[in-house]
Coordinates of C-alpha atoms and ligand atoms in Angstrom, one line a residue:
X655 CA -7.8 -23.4 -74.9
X656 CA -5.1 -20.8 -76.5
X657 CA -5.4 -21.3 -80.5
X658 CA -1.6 -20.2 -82.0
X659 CA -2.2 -17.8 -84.9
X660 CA -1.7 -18.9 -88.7
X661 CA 2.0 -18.7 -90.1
X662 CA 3.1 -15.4 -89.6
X663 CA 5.8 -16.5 -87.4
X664 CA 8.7 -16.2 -90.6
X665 CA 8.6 -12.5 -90.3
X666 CA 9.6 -12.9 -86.5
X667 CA 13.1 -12.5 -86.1
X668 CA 15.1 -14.8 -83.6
X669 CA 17.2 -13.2 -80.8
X670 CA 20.5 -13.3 -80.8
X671 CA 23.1 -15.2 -78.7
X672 CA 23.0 -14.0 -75.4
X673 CA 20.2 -11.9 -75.3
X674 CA 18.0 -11.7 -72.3
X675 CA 14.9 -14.2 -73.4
X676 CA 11.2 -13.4 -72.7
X677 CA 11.1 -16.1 -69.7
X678 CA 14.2 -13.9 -68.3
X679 CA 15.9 -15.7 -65.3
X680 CA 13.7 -18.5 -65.7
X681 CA 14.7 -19.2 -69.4
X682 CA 15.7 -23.0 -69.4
X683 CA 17.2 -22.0 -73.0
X684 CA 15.3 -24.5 -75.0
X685 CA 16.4 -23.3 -78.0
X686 CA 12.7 -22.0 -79.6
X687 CA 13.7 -18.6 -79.3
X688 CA 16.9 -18.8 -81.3
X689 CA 14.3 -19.3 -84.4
X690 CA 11.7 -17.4 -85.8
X691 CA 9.1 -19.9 -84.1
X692 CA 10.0 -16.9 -81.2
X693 CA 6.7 -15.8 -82.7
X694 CA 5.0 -18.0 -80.2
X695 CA 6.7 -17.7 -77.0
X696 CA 3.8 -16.5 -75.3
X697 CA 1.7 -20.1 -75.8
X698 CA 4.9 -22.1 -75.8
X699 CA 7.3 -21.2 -73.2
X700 CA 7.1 -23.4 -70.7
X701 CA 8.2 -20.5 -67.9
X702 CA 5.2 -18.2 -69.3
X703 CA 2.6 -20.5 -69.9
X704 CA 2.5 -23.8 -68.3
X705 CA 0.1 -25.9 -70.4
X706 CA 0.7 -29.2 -69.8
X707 CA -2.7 -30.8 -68.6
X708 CA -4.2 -28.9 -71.9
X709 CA -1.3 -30.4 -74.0
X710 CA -1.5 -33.7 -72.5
X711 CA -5.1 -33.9 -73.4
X712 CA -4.5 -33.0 -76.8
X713 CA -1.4 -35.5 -77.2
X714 CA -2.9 -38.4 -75.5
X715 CA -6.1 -37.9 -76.4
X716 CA -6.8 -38.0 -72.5
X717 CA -6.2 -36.0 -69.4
X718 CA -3.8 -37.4 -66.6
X719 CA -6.1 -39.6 -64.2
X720 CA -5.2 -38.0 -60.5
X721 CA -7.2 -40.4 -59.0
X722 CA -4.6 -43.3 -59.8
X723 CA -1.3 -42.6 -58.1
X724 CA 0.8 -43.8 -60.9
X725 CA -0.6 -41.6 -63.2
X726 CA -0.4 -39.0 -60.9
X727 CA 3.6 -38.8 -60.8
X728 CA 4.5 -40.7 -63.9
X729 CA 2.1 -38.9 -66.1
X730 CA -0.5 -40.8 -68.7
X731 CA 0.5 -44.2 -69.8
X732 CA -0.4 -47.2 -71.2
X733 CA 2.2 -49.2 -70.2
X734 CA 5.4 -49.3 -67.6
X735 CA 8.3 -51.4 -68.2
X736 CA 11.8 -52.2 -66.8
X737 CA 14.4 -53.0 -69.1
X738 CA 18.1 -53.3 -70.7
X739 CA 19.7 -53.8 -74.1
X740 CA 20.9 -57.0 -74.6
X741 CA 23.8 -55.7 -76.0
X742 CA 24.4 -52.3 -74.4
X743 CA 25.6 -49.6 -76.5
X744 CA 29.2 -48.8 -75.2
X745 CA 29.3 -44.5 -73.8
X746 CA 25.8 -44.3 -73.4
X747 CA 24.6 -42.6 -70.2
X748 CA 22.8 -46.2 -69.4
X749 CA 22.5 -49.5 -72.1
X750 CA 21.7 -46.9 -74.9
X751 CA 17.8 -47.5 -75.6
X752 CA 17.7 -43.8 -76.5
X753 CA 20.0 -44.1 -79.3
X754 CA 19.1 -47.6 -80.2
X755 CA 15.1 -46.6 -80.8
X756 CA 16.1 -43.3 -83.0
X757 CA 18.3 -45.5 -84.9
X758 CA 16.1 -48.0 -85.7
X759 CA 13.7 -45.6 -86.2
X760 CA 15.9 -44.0 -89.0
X761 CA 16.9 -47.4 -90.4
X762 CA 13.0 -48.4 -91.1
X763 CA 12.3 -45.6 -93.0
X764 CA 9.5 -44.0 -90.1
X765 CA 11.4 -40.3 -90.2
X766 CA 14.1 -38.8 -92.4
X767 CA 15.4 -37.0 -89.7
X768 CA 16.3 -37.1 -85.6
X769 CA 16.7 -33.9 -83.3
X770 CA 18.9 -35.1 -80.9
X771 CA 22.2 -33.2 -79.1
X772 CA 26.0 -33.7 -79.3
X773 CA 28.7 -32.0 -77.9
X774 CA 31.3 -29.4 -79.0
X775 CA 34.3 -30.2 -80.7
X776 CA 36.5 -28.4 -77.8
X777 CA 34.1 -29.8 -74.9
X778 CA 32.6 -32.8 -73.9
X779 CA 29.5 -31.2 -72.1
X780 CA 28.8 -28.1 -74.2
X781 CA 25.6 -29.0 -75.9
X782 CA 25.7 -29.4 -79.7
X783 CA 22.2 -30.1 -81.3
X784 CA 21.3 -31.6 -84.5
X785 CA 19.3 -33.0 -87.0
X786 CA 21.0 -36.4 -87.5
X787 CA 20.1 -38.5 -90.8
X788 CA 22.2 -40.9 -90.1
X789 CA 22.6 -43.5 -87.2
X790 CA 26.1 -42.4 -86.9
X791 CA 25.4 -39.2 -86.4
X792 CA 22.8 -40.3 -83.6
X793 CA 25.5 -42.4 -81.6
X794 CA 27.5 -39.1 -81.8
X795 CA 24.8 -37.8 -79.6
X796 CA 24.7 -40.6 -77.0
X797 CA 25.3 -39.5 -72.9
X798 CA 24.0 -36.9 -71.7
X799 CA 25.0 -33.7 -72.0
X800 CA 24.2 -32.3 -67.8
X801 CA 23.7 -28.7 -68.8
X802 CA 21.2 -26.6 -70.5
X803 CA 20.6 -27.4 -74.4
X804 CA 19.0 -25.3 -76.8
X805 CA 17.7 -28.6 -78.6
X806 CA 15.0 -26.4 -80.4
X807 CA 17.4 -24.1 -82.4
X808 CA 17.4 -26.5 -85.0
X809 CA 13.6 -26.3 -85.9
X810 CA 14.2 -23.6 -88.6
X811 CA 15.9 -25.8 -90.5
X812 CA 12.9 -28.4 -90.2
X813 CA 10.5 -26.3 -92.1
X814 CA 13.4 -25.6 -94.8
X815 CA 14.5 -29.1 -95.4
X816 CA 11.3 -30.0 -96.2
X817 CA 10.9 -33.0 -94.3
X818 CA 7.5 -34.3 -93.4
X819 CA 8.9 -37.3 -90.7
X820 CA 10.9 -36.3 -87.4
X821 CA 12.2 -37.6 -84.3
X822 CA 12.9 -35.6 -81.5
X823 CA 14.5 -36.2 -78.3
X824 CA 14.8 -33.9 -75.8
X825 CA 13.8 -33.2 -71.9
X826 CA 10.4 -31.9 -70.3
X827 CA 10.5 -28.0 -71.0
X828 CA 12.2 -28.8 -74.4
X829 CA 9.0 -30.9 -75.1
X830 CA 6.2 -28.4 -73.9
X831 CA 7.4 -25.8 -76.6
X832 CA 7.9 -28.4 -79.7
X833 CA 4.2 -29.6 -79.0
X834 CA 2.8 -25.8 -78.8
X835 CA 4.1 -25.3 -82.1
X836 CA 3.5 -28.8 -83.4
X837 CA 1.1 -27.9 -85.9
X838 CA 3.5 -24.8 -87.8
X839 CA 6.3 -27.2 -88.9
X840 CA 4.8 -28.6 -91.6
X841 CA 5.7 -32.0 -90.5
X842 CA 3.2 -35.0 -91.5
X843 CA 3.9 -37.3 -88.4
X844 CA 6.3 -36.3 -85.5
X845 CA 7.9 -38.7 -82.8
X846 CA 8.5 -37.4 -79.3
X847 CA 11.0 -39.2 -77.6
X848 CA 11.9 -38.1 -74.1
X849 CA 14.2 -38.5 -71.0
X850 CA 13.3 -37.3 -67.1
X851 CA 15.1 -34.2 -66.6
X852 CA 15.7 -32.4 -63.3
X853 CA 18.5 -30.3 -61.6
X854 CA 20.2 -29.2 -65.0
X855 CA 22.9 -26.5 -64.8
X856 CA 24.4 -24.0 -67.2
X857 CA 27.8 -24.8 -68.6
X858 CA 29.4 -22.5 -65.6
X859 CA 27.4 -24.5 -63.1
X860 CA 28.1 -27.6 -64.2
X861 CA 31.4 -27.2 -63.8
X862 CA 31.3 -26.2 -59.7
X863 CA 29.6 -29.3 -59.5
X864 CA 32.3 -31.3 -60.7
X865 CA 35.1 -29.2 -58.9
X866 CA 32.9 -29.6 -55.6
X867 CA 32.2 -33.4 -55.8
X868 CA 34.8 -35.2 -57.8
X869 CA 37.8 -36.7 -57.2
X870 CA 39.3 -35.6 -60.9
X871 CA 37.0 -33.0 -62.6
X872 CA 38.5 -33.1 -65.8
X873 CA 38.8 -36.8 -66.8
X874 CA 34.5 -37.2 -65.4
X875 CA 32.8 -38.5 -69.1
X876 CA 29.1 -38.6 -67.4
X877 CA 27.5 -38.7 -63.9
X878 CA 23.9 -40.2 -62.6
X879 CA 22.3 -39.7 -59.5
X880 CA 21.5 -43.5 -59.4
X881 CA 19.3 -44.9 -57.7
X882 CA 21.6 -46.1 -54.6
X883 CA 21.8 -42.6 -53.0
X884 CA 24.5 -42.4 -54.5
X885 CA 26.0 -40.0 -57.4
X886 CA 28.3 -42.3 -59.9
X887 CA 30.5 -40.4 -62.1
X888 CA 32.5 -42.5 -64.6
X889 CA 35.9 -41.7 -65.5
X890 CA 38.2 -41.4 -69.0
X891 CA 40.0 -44.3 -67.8
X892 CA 36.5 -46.4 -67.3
X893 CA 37.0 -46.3 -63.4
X894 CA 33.7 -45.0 -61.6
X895 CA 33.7 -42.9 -58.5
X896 CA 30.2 -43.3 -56.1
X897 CA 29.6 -40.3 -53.6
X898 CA 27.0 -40.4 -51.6
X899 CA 24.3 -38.0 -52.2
X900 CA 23.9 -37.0 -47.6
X901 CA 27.4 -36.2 -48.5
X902 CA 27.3 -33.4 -51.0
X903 CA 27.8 -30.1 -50.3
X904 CA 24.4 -28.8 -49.9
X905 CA 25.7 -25.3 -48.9
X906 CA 27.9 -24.4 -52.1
X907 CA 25.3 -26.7 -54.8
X908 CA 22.0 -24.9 -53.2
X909 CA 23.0 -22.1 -56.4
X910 CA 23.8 -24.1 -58.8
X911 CA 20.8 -25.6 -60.1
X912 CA 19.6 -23.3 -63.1
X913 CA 16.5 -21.1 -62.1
X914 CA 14.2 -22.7 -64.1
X915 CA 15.1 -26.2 -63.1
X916 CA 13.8 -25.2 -59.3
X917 CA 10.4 -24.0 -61.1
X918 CA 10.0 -27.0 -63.3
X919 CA 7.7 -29.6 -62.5
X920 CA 7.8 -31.8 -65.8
X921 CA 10.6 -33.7 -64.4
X922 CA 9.0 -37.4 -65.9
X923 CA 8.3 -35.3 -69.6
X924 CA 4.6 -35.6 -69.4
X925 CA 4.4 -34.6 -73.5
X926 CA 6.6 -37.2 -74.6
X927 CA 5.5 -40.3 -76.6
X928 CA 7.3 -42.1 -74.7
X929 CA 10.2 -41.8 -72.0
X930 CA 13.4 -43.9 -71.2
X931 CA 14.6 -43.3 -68.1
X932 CA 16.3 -44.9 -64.8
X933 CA 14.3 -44.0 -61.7
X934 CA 10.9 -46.1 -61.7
X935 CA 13.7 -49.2 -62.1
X936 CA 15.3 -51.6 -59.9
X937 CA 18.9 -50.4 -60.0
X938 CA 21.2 -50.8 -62.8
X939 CA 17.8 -51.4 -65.4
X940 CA 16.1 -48.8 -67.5
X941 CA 12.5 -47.6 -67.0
X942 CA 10.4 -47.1 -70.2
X943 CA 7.2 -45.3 -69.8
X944 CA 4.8 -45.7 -72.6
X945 CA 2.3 -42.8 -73.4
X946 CA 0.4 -43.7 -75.9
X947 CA -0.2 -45.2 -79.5
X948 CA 2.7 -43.7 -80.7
X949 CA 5.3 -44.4 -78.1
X950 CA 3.8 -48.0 -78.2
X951 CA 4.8 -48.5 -82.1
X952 CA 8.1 -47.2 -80.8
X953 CA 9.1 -49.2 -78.2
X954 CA 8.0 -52.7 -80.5
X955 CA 10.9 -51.3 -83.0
X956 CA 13.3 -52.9 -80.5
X957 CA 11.4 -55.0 -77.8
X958 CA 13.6 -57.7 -79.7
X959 CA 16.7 -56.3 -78.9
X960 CA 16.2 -55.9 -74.6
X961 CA 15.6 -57.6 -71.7
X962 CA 12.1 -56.2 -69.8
X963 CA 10.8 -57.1 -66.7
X964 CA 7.8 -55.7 -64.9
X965 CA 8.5 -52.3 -63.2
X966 CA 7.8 -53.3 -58.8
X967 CA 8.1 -51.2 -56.3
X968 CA 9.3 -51.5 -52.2
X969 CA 9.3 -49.5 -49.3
X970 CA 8.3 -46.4 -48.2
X971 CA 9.3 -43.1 -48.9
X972 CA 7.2 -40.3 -47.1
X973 CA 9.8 -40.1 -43.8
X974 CA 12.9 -39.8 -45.9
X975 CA 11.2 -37.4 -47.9
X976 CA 9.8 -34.8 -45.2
X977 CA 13.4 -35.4 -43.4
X978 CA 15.1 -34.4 -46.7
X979 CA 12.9 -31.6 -46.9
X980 CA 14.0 -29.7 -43.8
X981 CA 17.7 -31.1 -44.3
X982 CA 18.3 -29.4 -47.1
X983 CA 16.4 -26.2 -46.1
X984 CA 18.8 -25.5 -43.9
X985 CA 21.3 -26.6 -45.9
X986 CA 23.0 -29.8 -43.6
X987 CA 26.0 -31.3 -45.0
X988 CA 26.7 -34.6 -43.2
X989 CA 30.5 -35.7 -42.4
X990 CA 31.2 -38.2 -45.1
X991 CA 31.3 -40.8 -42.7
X992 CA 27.9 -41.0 -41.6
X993 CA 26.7 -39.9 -44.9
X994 CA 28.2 -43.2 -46.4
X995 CA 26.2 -45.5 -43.7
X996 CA 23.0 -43.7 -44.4
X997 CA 23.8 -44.3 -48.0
X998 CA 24.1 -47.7 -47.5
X999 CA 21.5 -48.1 -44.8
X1000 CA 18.6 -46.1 -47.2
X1001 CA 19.8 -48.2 -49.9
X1002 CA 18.6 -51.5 -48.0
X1003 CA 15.7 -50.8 -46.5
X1004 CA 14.8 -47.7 -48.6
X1005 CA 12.2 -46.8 -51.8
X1006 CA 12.8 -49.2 -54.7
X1007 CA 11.5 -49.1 -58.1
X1008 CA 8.4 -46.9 -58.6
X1009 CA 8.9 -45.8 -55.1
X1010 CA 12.4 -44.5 -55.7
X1011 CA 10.8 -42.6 -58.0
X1012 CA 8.3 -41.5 -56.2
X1013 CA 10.9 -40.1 -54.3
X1014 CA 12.7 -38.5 -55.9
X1015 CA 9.6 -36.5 -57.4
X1016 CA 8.4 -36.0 -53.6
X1017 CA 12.2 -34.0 -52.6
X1018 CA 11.9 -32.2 -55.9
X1019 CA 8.6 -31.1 -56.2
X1020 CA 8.5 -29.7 -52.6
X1021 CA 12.3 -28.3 -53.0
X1022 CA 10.9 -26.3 -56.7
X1023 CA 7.5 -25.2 -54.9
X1024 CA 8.9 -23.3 -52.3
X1025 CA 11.3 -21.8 -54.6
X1026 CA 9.0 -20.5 -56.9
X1027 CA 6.9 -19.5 -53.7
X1028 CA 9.8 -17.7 -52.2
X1029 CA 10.9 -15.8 -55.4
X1030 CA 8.3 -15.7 -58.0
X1031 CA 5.3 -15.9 -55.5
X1032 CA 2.4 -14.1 -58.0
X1033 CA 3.7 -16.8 -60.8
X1034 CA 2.8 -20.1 -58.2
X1035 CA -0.9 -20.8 -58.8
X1036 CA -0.7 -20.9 -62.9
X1037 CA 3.1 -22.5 -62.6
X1038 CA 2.1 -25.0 -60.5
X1039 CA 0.3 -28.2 -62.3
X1040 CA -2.1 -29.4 -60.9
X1041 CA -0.9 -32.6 -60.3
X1042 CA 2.2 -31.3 -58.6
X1043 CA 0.0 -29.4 -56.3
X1044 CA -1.4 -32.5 -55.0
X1045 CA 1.9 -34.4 -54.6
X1046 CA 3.6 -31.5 -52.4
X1047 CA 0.5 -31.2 -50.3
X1048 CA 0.9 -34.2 -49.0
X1049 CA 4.3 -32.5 -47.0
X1050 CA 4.6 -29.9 -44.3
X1051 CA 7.1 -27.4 -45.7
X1052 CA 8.9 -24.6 -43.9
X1053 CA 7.7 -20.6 -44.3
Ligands
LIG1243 P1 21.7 -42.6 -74.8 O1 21.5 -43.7 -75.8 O2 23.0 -42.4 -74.2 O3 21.1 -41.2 -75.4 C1 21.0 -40.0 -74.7 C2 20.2 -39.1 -75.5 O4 19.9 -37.9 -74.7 C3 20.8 -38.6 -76.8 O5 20.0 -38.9 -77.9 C4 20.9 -37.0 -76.6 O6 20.4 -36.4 -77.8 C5 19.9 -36.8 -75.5 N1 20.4 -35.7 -74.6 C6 21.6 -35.6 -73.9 N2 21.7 -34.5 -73.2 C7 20.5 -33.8 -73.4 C8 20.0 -32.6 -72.9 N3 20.7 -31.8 -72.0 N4 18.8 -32.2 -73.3 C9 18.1 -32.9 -74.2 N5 18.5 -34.1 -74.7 C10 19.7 -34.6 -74.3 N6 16.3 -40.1 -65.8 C11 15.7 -40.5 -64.6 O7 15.1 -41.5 -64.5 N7 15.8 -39.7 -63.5 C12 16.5 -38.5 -63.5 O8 16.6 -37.8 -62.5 C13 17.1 -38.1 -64.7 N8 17.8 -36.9 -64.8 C14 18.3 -36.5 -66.0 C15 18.9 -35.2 -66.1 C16 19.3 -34.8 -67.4 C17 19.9 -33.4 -67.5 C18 19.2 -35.6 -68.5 C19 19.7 -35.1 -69.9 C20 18.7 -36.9 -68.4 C21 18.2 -37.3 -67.2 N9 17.6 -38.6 -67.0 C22 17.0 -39.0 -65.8 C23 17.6 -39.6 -68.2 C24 18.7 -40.6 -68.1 O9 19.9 -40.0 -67.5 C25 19.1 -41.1 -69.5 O10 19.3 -40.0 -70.4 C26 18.1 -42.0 -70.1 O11 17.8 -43.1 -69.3 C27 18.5 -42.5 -71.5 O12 19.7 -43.3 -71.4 P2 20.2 -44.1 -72.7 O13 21.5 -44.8 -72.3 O14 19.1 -44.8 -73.3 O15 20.6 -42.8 -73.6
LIG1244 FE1 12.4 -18.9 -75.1 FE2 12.7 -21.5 -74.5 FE3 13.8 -19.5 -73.0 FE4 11.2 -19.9 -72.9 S1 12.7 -21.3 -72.2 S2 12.3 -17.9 -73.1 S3 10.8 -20.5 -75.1 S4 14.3 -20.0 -75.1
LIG1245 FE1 14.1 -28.2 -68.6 FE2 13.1 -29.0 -66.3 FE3 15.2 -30.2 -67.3 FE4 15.5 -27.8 -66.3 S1 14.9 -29.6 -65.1 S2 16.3 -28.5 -68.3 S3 13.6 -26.9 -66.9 S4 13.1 -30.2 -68.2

């Protein structure tokens, strides 16, 4: 195990805005080197030093069992639900459990503070974070925000507030640094609250992918690649748009993507106390994945307020998934036409629930591995968890 030095790490200076970062091209911009907590980049950076089945141990108090194929994609947990709000919080990215657990969260007195992201003032998707300490300032941060966010330029102002209780939300590689350097912020109890992350863009990228897919670019308020093959953007005027996802244009998205996001394989946020996301759910519900003791007390804070049912899971995934890996190899875009009836053929006989998920891990496990093994080929065997090593052997992959 890698033991982080004693608190030095004030005299390190953060970088400055757009300076290359020590993870280079693969920098997912996470935010920890815009502080002085740059000190530990080595140990923290998830792009340097991937140490999630170390970190997992020591957060969970358990490894990841590899034996039992739920734990082997979702990641340790106690506990797998389905669920909604009752009352769904209007411009979230789904019903708003996110939101609704950091507010209650706040209201009850468990933390005095909440890391969580807006946007900019002048644009809707440039990533804003924050410390909120108030729920209003945490329903400013509901919907995503589909680009890059440096959610971890805000710890600085952590140690120098002097608060001993936090929340934090933020995505997988977000995650891996706040838990390396855990221990140096002073804090008495910190929450980890995550989402599943994958295919994130810079600001730039972003922006080809709405010119390239939607009808009307500039009215889209948020997007999901939902769980009927299909990518749903929703509109200013509350209209939604559904393209199918055989439809996209594979050829002009494969560069996109941010480089890091093809090397990351912490797309269910294995370091998280819990995670709220969409894809182990029947469509149109949440999935809440329950890590430990922690994320347990968590999710009780507003059981009262949703609807659950148990997570289930249908059909089978392996043929799509070996057919989507060559597909998109070669970069096939299908005619609309047809892509739409194998939208909506997939979508009735295809992987539901925990299988959809399963799916969607499959395409993007095997899509990241043969990136990194194509253009960072001496960083594969550390990169690489384990447990992603095992799920993208069980494909044949091109050279
Ligand atoms: P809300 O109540 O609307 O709250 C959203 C929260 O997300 C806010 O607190 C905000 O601070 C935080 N946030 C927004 N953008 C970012 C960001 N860029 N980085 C860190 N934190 C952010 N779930 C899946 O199951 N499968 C996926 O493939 C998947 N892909 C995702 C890709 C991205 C880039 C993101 C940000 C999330 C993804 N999710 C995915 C999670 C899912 O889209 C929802 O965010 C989640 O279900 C919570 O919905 P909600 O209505 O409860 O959130
Ligand atoms: Fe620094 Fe984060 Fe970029 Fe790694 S991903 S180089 S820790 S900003
Ligand atoms: Fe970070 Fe991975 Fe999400 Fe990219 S896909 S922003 S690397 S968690």
């Amino acid at each position: 195990m890698t033991t982080i030095d004693s608190s030095k790490h004030k005299k390190a200076k953060a970088l400055k805005p757009g300076s290359v970062r020590p993870a280079k091209e693969l920098c997912s911009e996470c935010g920890l080197c815009d502080t002085y907590y740059i000190h530990y980049v080595k140990e923290a950076c998830a792009f340097i030093t991937q140490r999630i089945d170390e970190l997992e141990t020591s957060t969970h108090n358990r490894p990841r069992n590899l034996e039992d194929e739920n734990e082997l994609y979702f990641g340790v947990h106690q506990e797998m639900i389905a669920a909604r709000k009752i009352q769904p919080i209007e411009g979230a990215q789904w019903t708003g459990i996110v939101s609704t657990i950091a507010i209650e969260m706040l209201n009850r007195g468990l933390v005095e503070g909440v890391v969580c992201v807006q946007n900019s003032k002048e644009d809707r998707f440039q990533p804003m974070p924050i410390i909120a300490r108030t729920p209003e300032e945490i329903l400013a941060a509901k919907v995503n925000k589909p680009t890059l966010s440096p959610n971890l330029s805000v710890l600085e102002q952590i140690e120098k507030s002097g608060m001993k209780r936090l929340l934090v939300i933020g995505v997988g590689c977000q995650i891996q640094a706040l838990r390396a350097v855990e221990k140096k912020l002073g804090l008495e109890k910190l929450y980890v609250l995550g989402t599943p992350c994958v295919d994130n863009v810079t600001r730039a990228g972003l922006q080809k992918f709405l010119e390239t897919t939607s009808r009307s670019p500039e009215t889209v308020v948020s997007y999901e690649f939902m769980q009927d093959f299909r990518v749903h953007f929703k509109h200013e005027d509350g209209s939604e748009e559904k393209v199918p996802f055989f439809g996209l244009k594979t050829n002009v998205l494969k560069d996109i993507f941010a480089p890091s996001c093809m090397s990351c394989f912490d797309y269910v946020n294995s370091l998280a106390d819990i995670v709220v996301g969409y894809m182990g759910a029947p469509f149109n519900w949440q999935w809440i994945v329950v890590r430990n003791d922690t994320g347990k007390e968590m999710l009780e804070l507003v059981k009262d307020q949703l609807h659950t049912q148990p997570v289930m899971s249908k059909g089978d995934r392996k043929a799509a998934v070996q057919q989507g890996i060559e597909a998109y190899d070669k970069a096939v875009t299908l005619p609309m036409w047809v892509a739409k009836l194998m939208g909506v053929v997939i979508d009735k006989i295809g992987p539901q629930g925990l299988e959809y998920g399963k799916f969607s891990m499959d395409s993007h496990f095997t899509r990241n591995y043969l990136y990194v093994n194509r253009n960072h080929p001496e960083k594969l065997e550390d990169h690489v968890p384990e447990f992603a090593k095992r799920i993208v052997a069980q494909y044949k992959l091109p050279e």
